[in-house]
Amino acid sequence: MKSFAKFAVSILLLFLIGLNIQAEESDIQKLEFQKKNIHLLNSSKKESHTWWITDKQINVKIFSDKILRDNSFDKSGDWKKVIVPSNPIKLGVLPKSTTEAYYAKVFALPDNFHSSLTLLIQEISDKDKTYINGNFIGETGKWGSALPQAYDRTRAYDIPNNFLKDRNNIIVIHVKGYFPGEIGIMRNDVLLGKTSALTDYYLQQNYLQLLFLSSYLTVVAYFIFLYNKNFFI
């Protein structure tokens, strides 16, 4: 009877360990560059992979090295799941008094991947410093400024191939807000892709926006012309 009980406990422990491993794996976004050159890194309640956030100070290098060494994300402590894009203060994930925060996301590259990548973040409130595997890849906005700096600016950070690891990699984004009640990756998409493909995508999107703006201004100018013409008749 005791032998059967030990056996049952062993099976239960193996089952629970399996669930834990599966949960860890589900937090990692697997990127298949064989199928497409640009990947959407947004998360939502429907997606299995996720972003994490904390308002506590961290050493980015030490934190990143630990995640990569342990091959798992430590959910204990002050890290919380967060939807990207969103306002984590409005969602109640962070306190209303938050002025700085850290985002983290783990993604996996396919085997034998050899290419430089670009990270495109289309809107952050307000400033940011961004890292890949503990390596600094870019910042937008003057960190010490008392004025808003970059809430409406698009970030495009190149990631050299030698910064990337086999399989799992981690993005850390240190953000600093300005406007009360909002912080972080609030609107639009976060994209990761091969540099050439993402550059073409970005130029195409800007061209379409410019074309739309030109069309809008043409229509406005036409109605102003008609108004002035009728006014002076």
Tab-separated table of C-alpha atoms in Angstrom:
chain	number	residue	atom	x	y	z
A	1	MET	CA	0.000	0.000	0.000
A	2	LYS	CA	2.827	2.368	0.921
A	3	SER	CA	4.592	1.534	-2.342
A	4	PHE	CA	1.436	2.373	-4.286
A	5	ALA	CA	1.107	5.686	-2.405
A	6	LYS	CA	4.710	6.615	-3.219
A	7	PHE	CA	4.126	5.692	-6.847
A	8	ALA	CA	0.977	7.843	-6.979
A	9	VAL	CA	2.799	10.823	-5.423
A	10	SER	CA	5.644	10.429	-7.920
A	11	ILE	CA	3.235	10.424	-10.846
A	12	LEU	CA	1.477	13.516	-9.450
A	13	LEU	CA	4.776	15.379	-9.034
A	14	LEU	CA	5.817	14.534	-12.592
A	15	PHE	CA	2.452	15.758	-13.826
A	16	LEU	CA	2.759	19.060	-11.937
A	17	ILE	CA	6.324	19.571	-13.159
A	18	GLY	CA	5.100	18.952	-16.684
A	19	LEU	CA	2.392	21.553	-16.261
A	20	ASN	CA	4.940	24.056	-14.955
A	21	ILE	CA	7.270	23.457	-17.900
A	22	GLN	CA	4.365	23.809	-20.285
A	23	ALA	CA	3.336	27.066	-18.637
A	24	GLU	CA	6.881	28.403	-18.942
A	25	GLU	CA	7.009	27.461	-22.619
A	26	SER	CA	3.657	29.141	-23.268
A	27	ASP	CA	5.101	32.480	-22.152
A	28	ILE	CA	7.682	32.364	-24.948
A	29	GLN	CA	6.737	33.564	-28.414
A	30	LYS	CA	8.191	31.258	-31.050
A	31	LEU	CA	9.129	33.099	-34.243
A	32	GLU	CA	9.173	31.136	-37.484
A	33	PHE	CA	11.216	33.214	-39.900
A	34	GLN	CA	11.066	30.420	-42.455
A	35	LYS	CA	7.412	31.368	-43.021
A	36	LYS	CA	7.463	35.168	-42.695
A	37	ASN	CA	10.039	37.932	-42.221
A	38	ILE	CA	8.050	40.188	-39.865
A	39	HIS	CA	6.379	39.106	-36.612
A	40	LEU	CA	3.820	40.908	-34.478
A	41	LEU	CA	4.885	40.953	-30.817
A	42	ASN	CA	1.611	42.315	-29.465
A	43	SER	CA	-0.067	40.276	-26.765
A	44	SER	CA	-3.676	39.956	-25.731
A	45	LYS	CA	-5.904	37.806	-23.568
A	46	LYS	CA	-6.286	35.451	-26.543
A	47	GLU	CA	-2.553	34.900	-27.071
A	48	SER	CA	-0.612	32.265	-25.132
A	49	HIS	CA	2.649	34.239	-25.134
A	50	THR	CA	2.830	37.429	-23.121
A	51	TRP	CA	4.678	40.520	-21.951
A	52	TRP	CA	5.622	41.137	-18.321
A	53	ILE	CA	5.947	44.433	-16.456
A	54	THR	CA	7.238	45.715	-13.109
A	55	ASP	CA	7.541	49.146	-11.523
A	56	LYS	CA	10.520	48.019	-9.414
A	57	GLN	CA	14.096	48.888	-10.377
A	58	ILE	CA	16.159	46.099	-11.937
A	59	ASN	CA	19.662	45.608	-13.270
A	60	VAL	CA	18.864	44.804	-16.890
A	61	LYS	CA	22.036	42.806	-17.564
A	62	ILE	CA	21.796	40.640	-14.437
A	63	PHE	CA	18.065	40.091	-14.941
A	64	SER	CA	18.455	39.134	-18.615
A	65	ASP	CA	21.336	36.764	-17.917
A	66	LYS	CA	19.285	35.007	-15.226
A	67	ILE	CA	16.285	34.512	-17.500
A	68	LEU	CA	18.460	33.089	-20.272
A	69	ARG	CA	20.470	30.904	-17.889
A	70	ASP	CA	17.401	29.446	-16.149
A	71	ASN	CA	15.532	29.153	-19.444
A	72	SER	CA	12.344	30.321	-17.763
A	73	PHE	CA	10.647	33.500	-16.601
A	74	ASP	CA	10.499	33.918	-12.837
A	75	LYS	CA	6.877	34.844	-12.161
A	76	SER	CA	7.487	35.356	-8.459
A	77	GLY	CA	8.049	38.796	-7.008
A	78	ASP	CA	6.962	41.983	-8.697
A	79	TRP	CA	6.480	40.943	-12.343
A	80	LYS	CA	2.923	40.948	-13.696
A	81	LYS	CA	1.432	39.977	-17.034
A	82	VAL	CA	0.408	42.931	-19.193
A	83	ILE	CA	-1.381	43.348	-22.502
A	84	VAL	CA	0.647	45.151	-25.175
A	85	PRO	CA	-0.409	47.652	-26.373
A	86	SER	CA	-2.340	49.050	-23.417
A	87	ASN	CA	-2.111	51.537	-20.561
A	88	PRO	CA	-1.043	49.357	-17.592
A	89	ILE	CA	-2.089	52.046	-15.114
A	90	LYS	CA	-5.610	52.226	-16.536
A	91	LEU	CA	-5.812	48.415	-16.447
A	92	GLY	CA	-4.835	48.429	-12.761
A	93	VAL	CA	-1.627	46.471	-13.378
A	94	LEU	CA	0.533	49.355	-12.098
A	95	PRO	CA	-0.200	51.970	-9.408
A	96	LYS	CA	-1.425	55.411	-10.493
A	97	SER	CA	1.763	56.949	-9.094
A	98	THR	CA	4.036	54.939	-11.447
A	99	THR	CA	6.584	57.064	-13.329
A	100	GLU	CA	9.005	54.328	-14.466
A	101	ALA	CA	8.554	50.690	-15.412
A	102	TYR	CA	10.263	47.760	-17.134
A	103	TYR	CA	8.714	45.574	-19.824
A	104	ALA	CA	10.116	42.109	-20.587
A	105	LYS	CA	9.326	39.586	-23.295
A	106	VAL	CA	10.996	36.283	-24.195
A	107	PHE	CA	10.997	35.069	-27.796
A	108	ALA	CA	12.562	32.030	-29.448
A	109	LEU	CA	14.411	32.036	-32.758
A	110	PRO	CA	14.581	29.017	-35.063
A	111	ASP	CA	17.711	26.865	-35.079
A	112	ASN	CA	20.665	28.121	-37.129
A	113	PHE	CA	19.207	31.617	-37.449
A	114	HIS	CA	21.762	34.057	-38.833
A	115	SER	CA	20.337	37.472	-39.605
A	116	SER	CA	20.188	40.950	-38.127
A	117	LEU	CA	16.793	42.062	-36.859
A	118	THR	CA	15.006	45.345	-36.267
A	119	LEU	CA	12.574	46.069	-33.437
A	120	LEU	CA	9.825	48.547	-34.374
A	121	ILE	CA	7.840	50.116	-31.524
A	122	GLN	CA	5.298	52.574	-32.792
A	123	GLU	CA	4.311	54.452	-29.655
A	124	ILE	CA	5.550	54.663	-26.053
A	125	SER	CA	4.563	57.145	-23.375
A	126	ASP	CA	7.013	58.741	-23.019
A	127	LYS	CA	10.767	57.896	-23.069
A	128	ASP	CA	12.465	54.524	-23.359
A	129	LYS	CA	15.755	52.642	-23.177
A	130	THR	CA	15.619	49.294	-24.933
A	131	TYR	CA	17.794	46.171	-24.548
A	132	ILE	CA	18.147	42.753	-26.138
A	133	ASN	CA	19.711	40.017	-23.979
A	134	GLY	CA	21.090	42.743	-21.701
A	135	ASN	CA	22.669	44.675	-24.599
A	136	PHE	CA	21.565	48.264	-25.150
A	137	ILE	CA	20.108	48.777	-28.645
A	138	GLY	CA	18.601	52.263	-28.484
A	139	GLU	CA	16.701	54.987	-26.692
A	140	THR	CA	14.240	57.726	-27.620
A	141	GLY	CA	13.807	60.935	-25.625
A	142	LYS	CA	16.110	62.746	-23.216
A	143	TRP	CA	15.865	60.758	-20.000
A	144	GLY	CA	16.514	63.639	-17.609
A	145	SER	CA	14.232	66.155	-19.309
A	146	ALA	CA	11.282	67.555	-17.375
A	147	LEU	CA	9.342	67.958	-20.624
A	148	PRO	CA	7.526	65.365	-22.746
A	149	GLN	CA	9.946	63.947	-25.273
A	150	ALA	CA	8.836	61.031	-27.399
A	151	TYR	CA	5.216	59.984	-26.781
A	152	ASP	CA	4.356	60.348	-30.488
A	153	ARG	CA	7.556	59.001	-32.034
A	154	THR	CA	8.164	55.655	-33.728
A	155	ARG	CA	11.186	53.662	-32.561
A	156	ALA	CA	13.218	51.492	-34.931
A	157	TYR	CA	16.139	49.764	-33.191
A	158	ASP	CA	18.549	47.563	-35.130
A	159	ILE	CA	19.678	44.339	-33.428
A	160	PRO	CA	23.061	43.019	-34.616
A	161	ASN	CA	23.190	39.274	-35.161
A	162	ASN	CA	25.934	38.884	-32.524
A	163	PHE	CA	23.495	40.212	-29.875
A	164	LEU	CA	21.137	37.304	-30.527
A	165	LYS	CA	21.212	33.920	-28.798
A	166	ASP	CA	20.396	30.471	-30.062
A	167	ARG	CA	16.737	29.785	-29.253
A	168	ASN	CA	15.558	32.037	-26.386
A	169	ASN	CA	16.130	35.811	-26.316
A	170	ILE	CA	14.753	38.518	-24.056
A	171	ILE	CA	13.673	42.084	-24.792
A	172	VAL	CA	13.687	44.560	-21.892
A	173	ILE	CA	12.241	48.051	-22.330
A	174	HIS	CA	12.766	50.614	-19.577
A	175	VAL	CA	10.075	53.290	-19.899
A	176	LYS	CA	9.613	56.640	-18.200
A	177	GLY	CA	6.253	58.396	-18.333
A	178	TYR	CA	5.345	62.062	-18.358
A	179	PHE	CA	1.575	62.426	-18.463
A	180	PRO	CA	-0.347	61.544	-15.267
A	181	GLY	CA	-2.150	58.218	-15.362
A	182	GLU	CA	-0.384	56.728	-18.387
A	183	ILE	CA	2.876	54.979	-19.181
A	184	GLY	CA	4.394	52.451	-21.509
A	185	ILE	CA	3.573	50.805	-24.848
A	186	MET	CA	0.090	52.207	-25.185
A	187	ARG	CA	-0.943	52.169	-28.844
A	188	ASN	CA	-0.200	50.519	-32.192
A	189	ASP	CA	1.997	47.531	-32.974
A	190	VAL	CA	5.316	46.169	-31.783
A	191	LEU	CA	7.066	44.393	-34.657
A	192	LEU	CA	10.233	42.319	-34.919
A	193	GLY	CA	11.593	41.405	-38.302
A	194	LYS	CA	14.531	41.016	-40.606
A	195	THR	CA	16.010	44.476	-41.084
A	196	SER	CA	15.481	44.682	-44.842
A	197	ALA	CA	11.859	43.501	-44.667
A	198	LEU	CA	10.938	45.784	-41.768
A	199	THR	CA	12.577	48.784	-43.459
A	200	ASP	CA	10.459	48.190	-46.563
A	201	TYR	CA	7.344	47.814	-44.397
A	202	TYR	CA	8.048	51.058	-42.520
A	203	LEU	CA	8.648	53.036	-45.718
A	204	GLN	CA	5.469	51.629	-47.253
A	205	GLN	CA	3.397	52.556	-44.184
A	206	ASN	CA	4.791	56.090	-44.180
A	207	TYR	CA	4.136	56.418	-47.902
A	208	LEU	CA	0.505	55.396	-47.396
A	209	GLN	CA	0.110	57.865	-44.535
A	210	LEU	CA	1.633	60.633	-46.655
A	211	LEU	CA	-0.667	59.726	-49.545
A	212	PHE	CA	-3.712	59.847	-47.247
A	213	LEU	CA	-2.635	63.206	-45.816
A	214	SER	CA	-2.069	64.638	-49.297
A	215	SER	CA	-5.524	63.462	-50.391
A	216	TYR	CA	-7.098	64.941	-47.267
A	217	LEU	CA	-5.385	68.312	-47.762
A	218	THR	CA	-6.428	68.336	-51.433
A	219	VAL	CA	-10.087	67.828	-50.483
A	220	VAL	CA	-9.881	70.523	-47.794
A	221	ALA	CA	-8.246	72.953	-50.218
A	222	TYR	CA	-10.972	72.223	-52.797
A	223	PHE	CA	-13.777	73.014	-50.332
A	224	ILE	CA	-12.014	76.182	-49.212
A	225	PHE	CA	-11.757	77.212	-52.870
A	226	LEU	CA	-15.484	76.586	-53.420
A	227	TYR	CA	-16.362	78.496	-50.248
A	228	ASN	CA	-14.275	81.516	-51.257
A	229	LYS	CA	-15.654	81.397	-54.806
A	230	ASN	CA	-19.250	81.427	-53.578
A	231	PHE	CA	-18.451	84.087	-50.976
A	232	PHE	CA	-17.204	86.594	-53.531
A	233	ILE	CA	-19.994	85.986	-56.089
